[in-house]
C-alpha cells in the first residue's frame, strides 16, 4: 500500500493531474522519488499525442511548437519553471552562499529570472519549431522520452546528491527515502528508457543521453560550489536545463 501512496503523492506534488487526497505519513513518502519519472512518462505521452493530433489537423508549425512549449507547464503547473527562475536569480546575485539560499526561499522574482526565462523559452521554441519543420515522427518519439529521462536523472540526483539544507520539500521527501529500493527503481527505469529510445534510433539516443549526462555533471558541480548541495529549486533548474539541452541536441542531430 505504501507503494501506491507514494505513486499518488508523486503525481500530486509534481503534476496537476487529479489524484485522491491522502493524509501524509512518513512511511508513505519512501518511494516518491522512484515514481517521480512516471510524471515525465505521462507528459511525454501528451507531447507525442499533440504531435499526432496537430499533424492530422495540419496546424502551422509555429502553433504546434508553442503548444509543445507550454504543455509541460500545463501538466506540471510550472513547479519546475519556478525553481529555474529562483535559481537564476540566486546565481546572478553574486552573493555568498547564505544569500543565494535566502533568495531561493524568496517568493518574489528578480530581473535575471525574467531575462533567463525569456532566453530559455526563445531557444526552446526555436528547437521545437525546427523539429516541427523537419516533420520526422522519429524525432518526436525521442522527444517524448526526454521528459522521462530528465526525471529519472532528477530523482537520482535528489536521492544521492548532498542536500544544501535541512528543510524544504525536497528534503522532506529525500530524508525518509528508502534509498536502496528507490535507486533500484530508478536504475530499472533508466534501462527501460535507454532501450526504448534506442530502439527508435540508437545514434540520436546516444547524443541525447550524452547531453543529459553532461548537464547532470554540470548540475552537481554548480550546486555544490554555489549552494553547498541541492534543493528543490535547484532540482527544478536541472530539470528545465536538461530538457532544453536534450531538445536542442535532438533538433541538431535530427537533420542527419
PDB file of C-alpha atoms in Angstrom:
ATOM      1  CA  UNK A   1       0.000   0.000   0.000  1.00  0.00           C
ATOM      2  CA  UNK A   2       2.928   2.352   0.699  1.00  0.00           C
ATOM      3  CA  UNK A   3       4.000   1.971  -2.936  1.00  0.00           C
ATOM      4  CA  UNK A   4       0.568   3.052  -4.180  1.00  0.00           C
ATOM      5  CA  UNK A   5       0.506   6.037  -1.823  1.00  0.00           C
ATOM      6  CA  UNK A   6       3.991   7.085  -2.951  1.00  0.00           C
ATOM      7  CA  UNK A   7       2.815   6.946  -6.560  1.00  0.00           C
ATOM      8  CA  UNK A   8      -0.204   9.123  -5.756  1.00  0.00           C
ATOM      9  CA  UNK A   9       1.959  11.591  -3.817  1.00  0.00           C
ATOM     10  CA  UNK A  10       4.445  11.841  -6.708  1.00  0.00           C
ATOM     11  CA  UNK A  11       1.686  12.819  -9.129  1.00  0.00           C
ATOM     12  CA  UNK A  12       0.003  15.096  -6.577  1.00  0.00           C
ATOM     13  CA  UNK A  13       3.189  17.040  -5.860  1.00  0.00           C
ATOM     14  CA  UNK A  14       4.754  17.176  -9.320  1.00  0.00           C
ATOM     15  CA  UNK A  15       1.774  17.419 -11.650  1.00  0.00           C
ATOM     16  CA  UNK A  16      -1.676  18.929 -11.958  1.00  0.00           C
ATOM     17  CA  UNK A  17      -3.213  15.558 -12.755  1.00  0.00           C
ATOM     18  CA  UNK A  18      -6.119  14.998 -10.311  1.00  0.00           C
ATOM     19  CA  UNK A  19      -5.275  12.473  -7.599  1.00  0.00           C
ATOM     20  CA  UNK A  20      -7.084  11.196  -4.478  1.00  0.00           C
ATOM     21  CA  UNK A  21      -6.439  13.203  -1.321  1.00  0.00           C
ATOM     22  CA  UNK A  22      -4.206  11.457   1.201  1.00  0.00           C
ATOM     23  CA  UNK A  23      -3.264  12.104   4.795  1.00  0.00           C
ATOM     24  CA  UNK A  24       0.516  12.073   4.558  1.00  0.00           C
ATOM     25  CA  UNK A  25       2.569   9.826   6.779  1.00  0.00           C
ATOM     26  CA  UNK A  26       6.346   9.482   6.710  1.00  0.00           C
ATOM     27  CA  UNK A  27       6.221   5.844   5.585  1.00  0.00           C
ATOM     28  CA  UNK A  28       4.112   6.817   2.562  1.00  0.00           C
ATOM     29  CA  UNK A  29       6.859   9.033   1.140  1.00  0.00           C
ATOM     30  CA  UNK A  30       9.645   6.446   0.966  1.00  0.00           C
ATOM     31  CA  UNK A  31       9.307   5.779  -2.761  1.00  0.00           C
ATOM     32  CA  UNK A  32       8.090   9.124  -4.123  1.00  0.00           C
ATOM     33  CA  UNK A  33      11.344   9.829  -5.998  1.00  0.00           C
ATOM     34  CA  UNK A  34      11.161   6.395  -7.582  1.00  0.00           C
ATOM     35  CA  UNK A  35       7.746   7.156  -9.074  1.00  0.00           C
ATOM     36  CA  UNK A  36       8.550  10.759  -9.985  1.00  0.00           C
ATOM     37  CA  UNK A  37       9.757   9.771 -13.523  1.00  0.00           C
ATOM     38  CA  UNK A  38       6.292   8.421 -14.325  1.00  0.00           C
ATOM     39  CA  UNK A  39       5.068  12.021 -14.386  1.00  0.00           C
ATOM     40  CA  UNK A  40       7.540  12.557 -17.233  1.00  0.00           C
ATOM     41  CA  UNK A  41       6.275   9.436 -18.969  1.00  0.00           C
ATOM     42  CA  UNK A  42       2.732  10.838 -18.943  1.00  0.00           C
ATOM     43  CA  UNK A  43       3.979  14.251 -20.078  1.00  0.00           C
ATOM     44  CA  UNK A  44       5.951  12.671 -22.914  1.00  0.00           C
ATOM     45  CA  UNK A  45       2.842  10.765 -24.000  1.00  0.00           C
ATOM     46  CA  UNK A  46       0.897  14.042 -24.046  1.00  0.00           C
ATOM     47  CA  UNK A  47       3.584  15.637 -26.216  1.00  0.00           C
ATOM     48  CA  UNK A  48       3.505  12.793 -28.725  1.00  0.00           C
ATOM     49  CA  UNK A  49      -0.308  12.774 -28.810  1.00  0.00           C
ATOM     50  CA  UNK A  50      -0.178  16.501 -29.546  1.00  0.00           C
ATOM     51  CA  UNK A  51       2.313  15.839 -32.355  1.00  0.00           C
ATOM     52  CA  UNK A  52      -0.017  13.281 -33.947  1.00  0.00           C
ATOM     53  CA  UNK A  53      -3.115  15.440 -33.466  1.00  0.00           C
ATOM     54  CA  UNK A  54      -1.511  18.624 -34.794  1.00  0.00           C
ATOM     55  CA  UNK A  55      -0.154  16.713 -37.787  1.00  0.00           C
ATOM     56  CA  UNK A  56      -3.611  15.304 -38.517  1.00  0.00           C
ATOM     57  CA  UNK A  57      -5.160  18.772 -38.257  1.00  0.00           C
ATOM     58  CA  UNK A  58      -2.454  20.321 -40.444  1.00  0.00           C
ATOM     59  CA  UNK A  59      -1.693  23.048 -37.939  1.00  0.00           C
ATOM     60  CA  UNK A  60       1.012  25.678 -38.650  1.00  0.00           C
ATOM     61  CA  UNK A  61       4.379  24.752 -37.176  1.00  0.00           C
ATOM     62  CA  UNK A  62       4.507  27.941 -35.121  1.00  0.00           C
ATOM     63  CA  UNK A  63       1.317  26.952 -33.306  1.00  0.00           C
ATOM     64  CA  UNK A  64       2.490  23.379 -32.885  1.00  0.00           C
ATOM     65  CA  UNK A  65       5.806  24.490 -31.384  1.00  0.00           C
ATOM     66  CA  UNK A  66       4.103  26.895 -28.974  1.00  0.00           C
ATOM     67  CA  UNK A  67       1.876  24.119 -27.611  1.00  0.00           C
ATOM     68  CA  UNK A  68       4.902  21.818 -27.262  1.00  0.00           C
ATOM     69  CA  UNK A  69       6.498  24.605 -25.231  1.00  0.00           C
ATOM     70  CA  UNK A  70       3.590  25.189 -22.844  1.00  0.00           C
ATOM     71  CA  UNK A  71       2.394  21.588 -22.368  1.00  0.00           C
ATOM     72  CA  UNK A  72       4.968  20.884 -19.619  1.00  0.00           C
ATOM     73  CA  UNK A  73       3.717  23.923 -17.710  1.00  0.00           C
ATOM     74  CA  UNK A  74       0.103  22.820 -18.118  1.00  0.00           C
ATOM     75  CA  UNK A  75       0.785  19.264 -16.918  1.00  0.00           C
ATOM     76  CA  UNK A  76       3.144  20.175 -14.052  1.00  0.00           C
ATOM     77  CA  UNK A  77       1.689  23.514 -13.027  1.00  0.00           C
ATOM     78  CA  UNK A  78       5.022  25.218 -13.613  1.00  0.00           C
ATOM     79  CA  UNK A  79       6.658  23.910 -10.434  1.00  0.00           C
ATOM     80  CA  UNK A  80       9.976  23.272 -12.175  1.00  0.00           C
ATOM     81  CA  UNK A  81       9.954  26.590 -14.047  1.00  0.00           C
ATOM     82  CA  UNK A  82       9.541  28.291 -10.671  1.00  0.00           C
ATOM     83  CA  UNK A  83      12.715  26.555  -9.491  1.00  0.00           C
ATOM     84  CA  UNK A  84      14.528  27.564 -12.665  1.00  0.00           C
ATOM     85  CA  UNK A  85      13.620  31.216 -12.142  1.00  0.00           C
ATOM     86  CA  UNK A  86      14.521  31.248  -8.437  1.00  0.00           C
ATOM     87  CA  UNK A  87      17.867  29.596  -9.152  1.00  0.00           C
ATOM     88  CA  UNK A  88      18.613  32.058 -11.954  1.00  0.00           C
ATOM     89  CA  UNK A  89      18.077  34.941  -9.556  1.00  0.00           C
ATOM     90  CA  UNK A  90      20.225  33.319  -6.876  1.00  0.00           C
ATOM     91  CA  UNK A  91      23.144  32.510  -9.180  1.00  0.00           C
ATOM     92  CA  UNK A  92      23.223  36.028 -10.621  1.00  0.00           C
ATOM     93  CA  UNK A  93      23.052  37.720  -7.239  1.00  0.00           C
ATOM     94  CA  UNK A  94      26.802  37.003  -6.910  1.00  0.00           C
ATOM     95  CA  UNK A  95      26.319  36.960  -3.146  1.00  0.00           C
ATOM     96  CA  UNK A  96      27.686  34.452  -0.658  1.00  0.00           C
ATOM     97  CA  UNK A  97      26.147  31.013  -0.176  1.00  0.00           C
ATOM     98  CA  UNK A  98      23.731  32.107   2.532  1.00  0.00           C
ATOM     99  CA  UNK A  99      22.449  34.988   0.423  1.00  0.00           C
ATOM    100  CA  UNK A 100      21.874  32.670  -2.522  1.00  0.00           C
ATOM    101  CA  UNK A 101      19.976  30.197  -0.358  1.00  0.00           C
ATOM    102  CA  UNK A 102      17.829  33.002   1.047  1.00  0.00           C
ATOM    103  CA  UNK A 103      16.990  34.152  -2.490  1.00  0.00           C
ATOM    104  CA  UNK A 104      15.773  30.651  -3.292  1.00  0.00           C
ATOM    105  CA  UNK A 105      13.226  30.974  -0.484  1.00  0.00           C
ATOM    106  CA  UNK A 106      12.076  34.436  -1.589  1.00  0.00           C
ATOM    107  CA  UNK A 107       8.680  34.288  -3.315  1.00  0.00           C
ATOM    108  CA  UNK A 108       9.457  37.392  -5.407  1.00  0.00           C
ATOM    109  CA  UNK A 109      11.200  37.245  -8.790  1.00  0.00           C
ATOM    110  CA  UNK A 110      14.007  39.470  -9.997  1.00  0.00           C
ATOM    111  CA  UNK A 111      15.162  40.772 -13.347  1.00  0.00           C
ATOM    112  CA  UNK A 112      17.523  37.870 -14.017  1.00  0.00           C
ATOM    113  CA  UNK A 113      14.741  35.329 -13.538  1.00  0.00           C
ATOM    114  CA  UNK A 114      12.656  37.054 -16.217  1.00  0.00           C
ATOM    115  CA  UNK A 115      15.597  37.550 -18.578  1.00  0.00           C
ATOM    116  CA  UNK A 116      16.743  33.939 -18.279  1.00  0.00           C
ATOM    117  CA  UNK A 117      13.209  32.601 -18.742  1.00  0.00           C
ATOM    118  CA  UNK A 118      12.768  34.676 -21.914  1.00  0.00           C
ATOM    119  CA  UNK A 119      16.060  33.384 -23.330  1.00  0.00           C
ATOM    120  CA  UNK A 120      15.198  29.828 -22.259  1.00  0.00           C
ATOM    121  CA  UNK A 121      11.780  29.998 -23.924  1.00  0.00           C
ATOM    122  CA  UNK A 122      13.182  31.505 -27.127  1.00  0.00           C
ATOM    123  CA  UNK A 123      15.841  28.805 -27.523  1.00  0.00           C
ATOM    124  CA  UNK A 124      13.381  26.041 -26.631  1.00  0.00           C
ATOM    125  CA  UNK A 125      10.832  27.370 -29.127  1.00  0.00           C
ATOM    126  CA  UNK A 126      13.484  27.605 -31.871  1.00  0.00           C
ATOM    127  CA  UNK A 127      14.479  23.959 -31.357  1.00  0.00           C
ATOM    128  CA  UNK A 128      10.857  22.785 -31.315  1.00  0.00           C
ATOM    129  CA  UNK A 129       9.967  24.816 -34.391  1.00  0.00           C
ATOM    130  CA  UNK A 130      12.965  23.377 -36.233  1.00  0.00           C
ATOM    131  CA  UNK A 131      11.868  19.848 -35.338  1.00  0.00           C
ATOM    132  CA  UNK A 132       8.310  20.629 -36.444  1.00  0.00           C
ATOM    133  CA  UNK A 133       9.646  21.946 -39.749  1.00  0.00           C
ATOM    134  CA  UNK A 134      11.613  18.743 -40.300  1.00  0.00           C
ATOM    135  CA  UNK A 135       8.450  16.762 -39.586  1.00  0.00           C
ATOM    136  CA  UNK A 136      10.084  13.478 -38.561  1.00  0.00           C
ATOM    137  CA  UNK A 137       7.905  11.314 -36.323  1.00  0.00           C
ATOM    138  CA  UNK A 138      11.004   9.520 -35.046  1.00  0.00           C
ATOM    139  CA  UNK A 139      12.297  12.770 -33.538  1.00  0.00           C
ATOM    140  CA  UNK A 140       9.086  13.324 -31.589  1.00  0.00           C
ATOM    141  CA  UNK A 141       9.153   9.791 -30.236  1.00  0.00           C
ATOM    142  CA  UNK A 142      12.604  10.583 -28.843  1.00  0.00           C
ATOM    143  CA  UNK A 143      11.400  13.995 -27.690  1.00  0.00           C
ATOM    144  CA  UNK A 144       8.667  12.276 -25.665  1.00  0.00           C
ATOM    145  CA  UNK A 145      11.325  10.140 -23.971  1.00  0.00           C
ATOM    146  CA  UNK A 146      13.282  13.218 -22.883  1.00  0.00           C
ATOM    147  CA  UNK A 147      10.726  14.033 -20.164  1.00  0.00           C
ATOM    148  CA  UNK A 148      11.021  10.525 -18.732  1.00  0.00           C
ATOM    149  CA  UNK A 149      14.823  10.617 -18.785  1.00  0.00           C
ATOM    150  CA  UNK A 150      15.092  14.062 -17.197  1.00  0.00           C
ATOM    151  CA  UNK A 151      13.012  12.947 -14.217  1.00  0.00           C
ATOM    152  CA  UNK A 152      14.923   9.698 -13.819  1.00  0.00           C
ATOM    153  CA  UNK A 153      18.145  11.703 -13.529  1.00  0.00           C
ATOM    154  CA  UNK A 154      16.493  14.326 -11.338  1.00  0.00           C
ATOM    155  CA  UNK A 155      15.271  11.620  -8.967  1.00  0.00           C
ATOM    156  CA  UNK A 156      18.742  10.067  -8.888  1.00  0.00           C
ATOM    157  CA  UNK A 157      20.326  13.437  -8.070  1.00  0.00           C
ATOM    158  CA  UNK A 158      17.748  14.230  -5.392  1.00  0.00           C
ATOM    159  CA  UNK A 159      18.344  10.938  -3.607  1.00  0.00           C
ATOM    160  CA  UNK A 160      22.128  10.735  -3.948  1.00  0.00           C
ATOM    161  CA  UNK A 161      23.492  14.293  -4.069  1.00  0.00           C
ATOM    162  CA  UNK A 162      24.200  16.198  -0.862  1.00  0.00           C
ATOM    163  CA  UNK A 163      21.382  18.459   0.316  1.00  0.00           C
ATOM    164  CA  UNK A 164      22.078  22.162   0.817  1.00  0.00           C
ATOM    165  CA  UNK A 165      19.821  22.485   3.851  1.00  0.00           C
ATOM    166  CA  UNK A 166      17.768  20.504   6.337  1.00  0.00           C
ATOM    167  CA  UNK A 167      14.348  21.808   5.327  1.00  0.00           C
ATOM    168  CA  UNK A 168      12.210  22.294   2.250  1.00  0.00           C
ATOM    169  CA  UNK A 169      10.046  19.977   0.155  1.00  0.00           C
ATOM    170  CA  UNK A 170      12.941  18.069  -1.421  1.00  0.00           C
ATOM    171  CA  UNK A 171      14.496  17.384   1.977  1.00  0.00           C
ATOM    172  CA  UNK A 172      11.111  16.249   3.307  1.00  0.00           C
ATOM    173  CA  UNK A 173      10.967  13.535   0.654  1.00  0.00           C
ATOM    174  CA  UNK A 174      14.624  12.518   0.484  1.00  0.00           C
ATOM    175  CA  UNK A 175      15.146  12.382   4.248  1.00  0.00           C
ATOM    176  CA  UNK A 176      12.703   9.462   4.501  1.00  0.00           C
ATOM    177  CA  UNK A 177      13.517   7.848   1.155  1.00  0.00           C
ATOM    178  CA  UNK A 178      14.323   4.151   1.006  1.00  0.00           C
ATOM    179  CA  UNK A 179      17.485   4.858  -0.989  1.00  0.00           C
ATOM    180  CA  UNK A 180      18.292   1.273  -1.931  1.00  0.00           C
ATOM    181  CA  UNK A 181      14.880   0.499  -3.393  1.00  0.00           C
ATOM    182  CA  UNK A 182      14.415   3.914  -4.985  1.00  0.00           C
ATOM    183  CA  UNK A 183      17.834   3.710  -6.668  1.00  0.00           C
ATOM    184  CA  UNK A 184      16.942   0.234  -7.911  1.00  0.00           C
ATOM    185  CA  UNK A 185      13.626   1.535  -9.251  1.00  0.00           C
ATOM    186  CA  UNK A 186      15.338   4.473 -10.957  1.00  0.00           C
ATOM    187  CA  UNK A 187      18.002   2.168 -12.400  1.00  0.00           C
ATOM    188  CA  UNK A 188      15.368  -0.126 -13.905  1.00  0.00           C
ATOM    189  CA  UNK A 189      13.577   2.856 -15.435  1.00  0.00           C
ATOM    190  CA  UNK A 190      16.859   4.218 -16.796  1.00  0.00           C
ATOM    191  CA  UNK A 191      17.458   0.927 -18.638  1.00  0.00           C
ATOM    192  CA  UNK A 192      13.862   0.884 -19.923  1.00  0.00           C
ATOM    193  CA  UNK A 193      14.247   4.464 -21.160  1.00  0.00           C
ATOM    194  CA  UNK A 194      17.592   3.738 -22.818  1.00  0.00           C
ATOM    195  CA  UNK A 195      16.325   0.606 -24.568  1.00  0.00           C
ATOM    196  CA  UNK A 196      13.029   2.200 -25.595  1.00  0.00           C
ATOM    197  CA  UNK A 197      14.653   5.293 -27.086  1.00  0.00           C
ATOM    198  CA  UNK A 198      17.494   3.225 -28.534  1.00  0.00           C
ATOM    199  CA  UNK A 199      15.029   1.108 -30.487  1.00  0.00           C
ATOM    200  CA  UNK A 200      13.854   4.295 -32.190  1.00  0.00           C
ATOM    201  CA  UNK A 201      17.359   5.451 -33.135  1.00  0.00           C
ATOM    202  CA  UNK A 202      20.483   4.350 -31.272  1.00  0.00           C
ATOM    203  CA  UNK A 203      22.746   7.160 -32.509  1.00  0.00           C
ATOM    204  CA  UNK A 204      20.360  10.007 -31.743  1.00  0.00           C
ATOM    205  CA  UNK A 205      19.577   8.399 -28.402  1.00  0.00           C
ATOM    206  CA  UNK A 206      23.300   8.315 -27.650  1.00  0.00           C
ATOM    207  CA  UNK A 207      23.583  12.030 -28.386  1.00  0.00           C
ATOM    208  CA  UNK A 208      20.602  12.821 -26.130  1.00  0.00           C
ATOM    209  CA  UNK A 209      21.935  10.690 -23.258  1.00  0.00           C
ATOM    210  CA  UNK A 210      25.373  12.278 -23.602  1.00  0.00           C
ATOM    211  CA  UNK A 211      23.821  15.731 -23.329  1.00  0.00           C
ATOM    212  CA  UNK A 212      21.843  14.636 -20.276  1.00  0.00           C
ATOM    213  CA  UNK A 213      24.968  13.242 -18.617  1.00  0.00           C
ATOM    214  CA  UNK A 214      26.935  16.434 -19.211  1.00  0.00           C
ATOM    215  CA  UNK A 215      24.139  18.563 -17.751  1.00  0.00           C
ATOM    216  CA  UNK A 216      23.974  16.266 -14.713  1.00  0.00           C
ATOM    217  CA  UNK A 217      27.730  16.708 -14.133  1.00  0.00           C
ATOM    218  CA  UNK A 218      27.397  20.481 -14.504  1.00  0.00           C
ATOM    219  CA  UNK A 219      24.440  20.497 -12.124  1.00  0.00           C
ATOM    220  CA  UNK A 220      26.337  18.675  -9.384  1.00  0.00           C
ATOM    221  CA  UNK A 221      29.369  20.932  -9.753  1.00  0.00           C
ATOM    222  CA  UNK A 222      27.294  24.113  -9.768  1.00  0.00           C
ATOM    223  CA  UNK A 223      25.042  23.078  -6.870  1.00  0.00           C
ATOM    224  CA  UNK A 224      27.947  22.075  -4.631  1.00  0.00           C
ATOM    225  CA  UNK A 225      30.039  25.127  -5.488  1.00  0.00           C
ATOM    226  CA  UNK A 226      27.340  27.801  -5.351  1.00  0.00           C
ATOM    227  CA  UNK A 227      24.893  26.394  -2.779  1.00  0.00           C
ATOM    228  CA  UNK A 228      26.678  23.626  -0.898  1.00  0.00           C
ATOM    229  CA  UNK A 229      24.288  20.989  -2.228  1.00  0.00           C
ATOM    230  CA  UNK A 230      20.937  20.559  -3.933  1.00  0.00           C
ATOM    231  CA  UNK A 231      17.486  21.928  -3.081  1.00  0.00           C
ATOM    232  CA  UNK A 232      14.005  21.636  -4.584  1.00  0.00           C
ATOM    233  CA  UNK A 233      14.513  24.825  -6.592  1.00  0.00           C
ATOM    234  CA  UNK A 234      17.832  23.568  -7.929  1.00  0.00           C
ATOM    235  CA  UNK A 235      16.171  20.299  -8.894  1.00  0.00           C
ATOM    236  CA  UNK A 236      13.655  22.302 -10.934  1.00  0.00           C
ATOM    237  CA  UNK A 237      16.517  24.221 -12.520  1.00  0.00           C
ATOM    238  CA  UNK A 238      18.225  20.958 -13.509  1.00  0.00           C
ATOM    239  CA  UNK A 239      15.033  19.568 -14.984  1.00  0.00           C
ATOM    240  CA  UNK A 240      14.475  22.636 -17.167  1.00  0.00           C
ATOM    241  CA  UNK A 241      18.097  22.921 -18.320  1.00  0.00           C
ATOM    242  CA  UNK A 242      18.438  19.215 -19.082  1.00  0.00           C
ATOM    243  CA  UNK A 243      15.215  19.147 -21.127  1.00  0.00           C
ATOM    244  CA  UNK A 244      16.290  22.231 -23.045  1.00  0.00           C
ATOM    245  CA  UNK A 245      19.755  20.873 -23.816  1.00  0.00           C
ATOM    246  CA  UNK A 246      18.459  17.447 -24.819  1.00  0.00           C
ATOM    247  CA  UNK A 247      15.859  19.033 -27.103  1.00  0.00           C
ATOM    248  CA  UNK A 248      18.432  21.298 -28.762  1.00  0.00           C
ATOM    249  CA  UNK A 249      20.789  18.345 -29.320  1.00  0.00           C
ATOM    250  CA  UNK A 250      17.915  16.276 -30.718  1.00  0.00           C
ATOM    251  CA  UNK A 251      16.938  19.074 -33.103  1.00  0.00           C
ATOM    252  CA  UNK A 252      20.552  19.313 -34.305  1.00  0.00           C
ATOM    253  CA  UNK A 253      21.103  15.589 -34.861  1.00  0.00           C
ATOM    254  CA  UNK A 254      17.650  15.226 -36.413  1.00  0.00           C
ATOM    255  CA  UNK A 255      18.978  16.626 -39.683  1.00  0.00           C
ATOM    256  CA  UNK A 256      21.207  13.550 -40.103  1.00  0.00           C
TER     257      UNK A 256
END
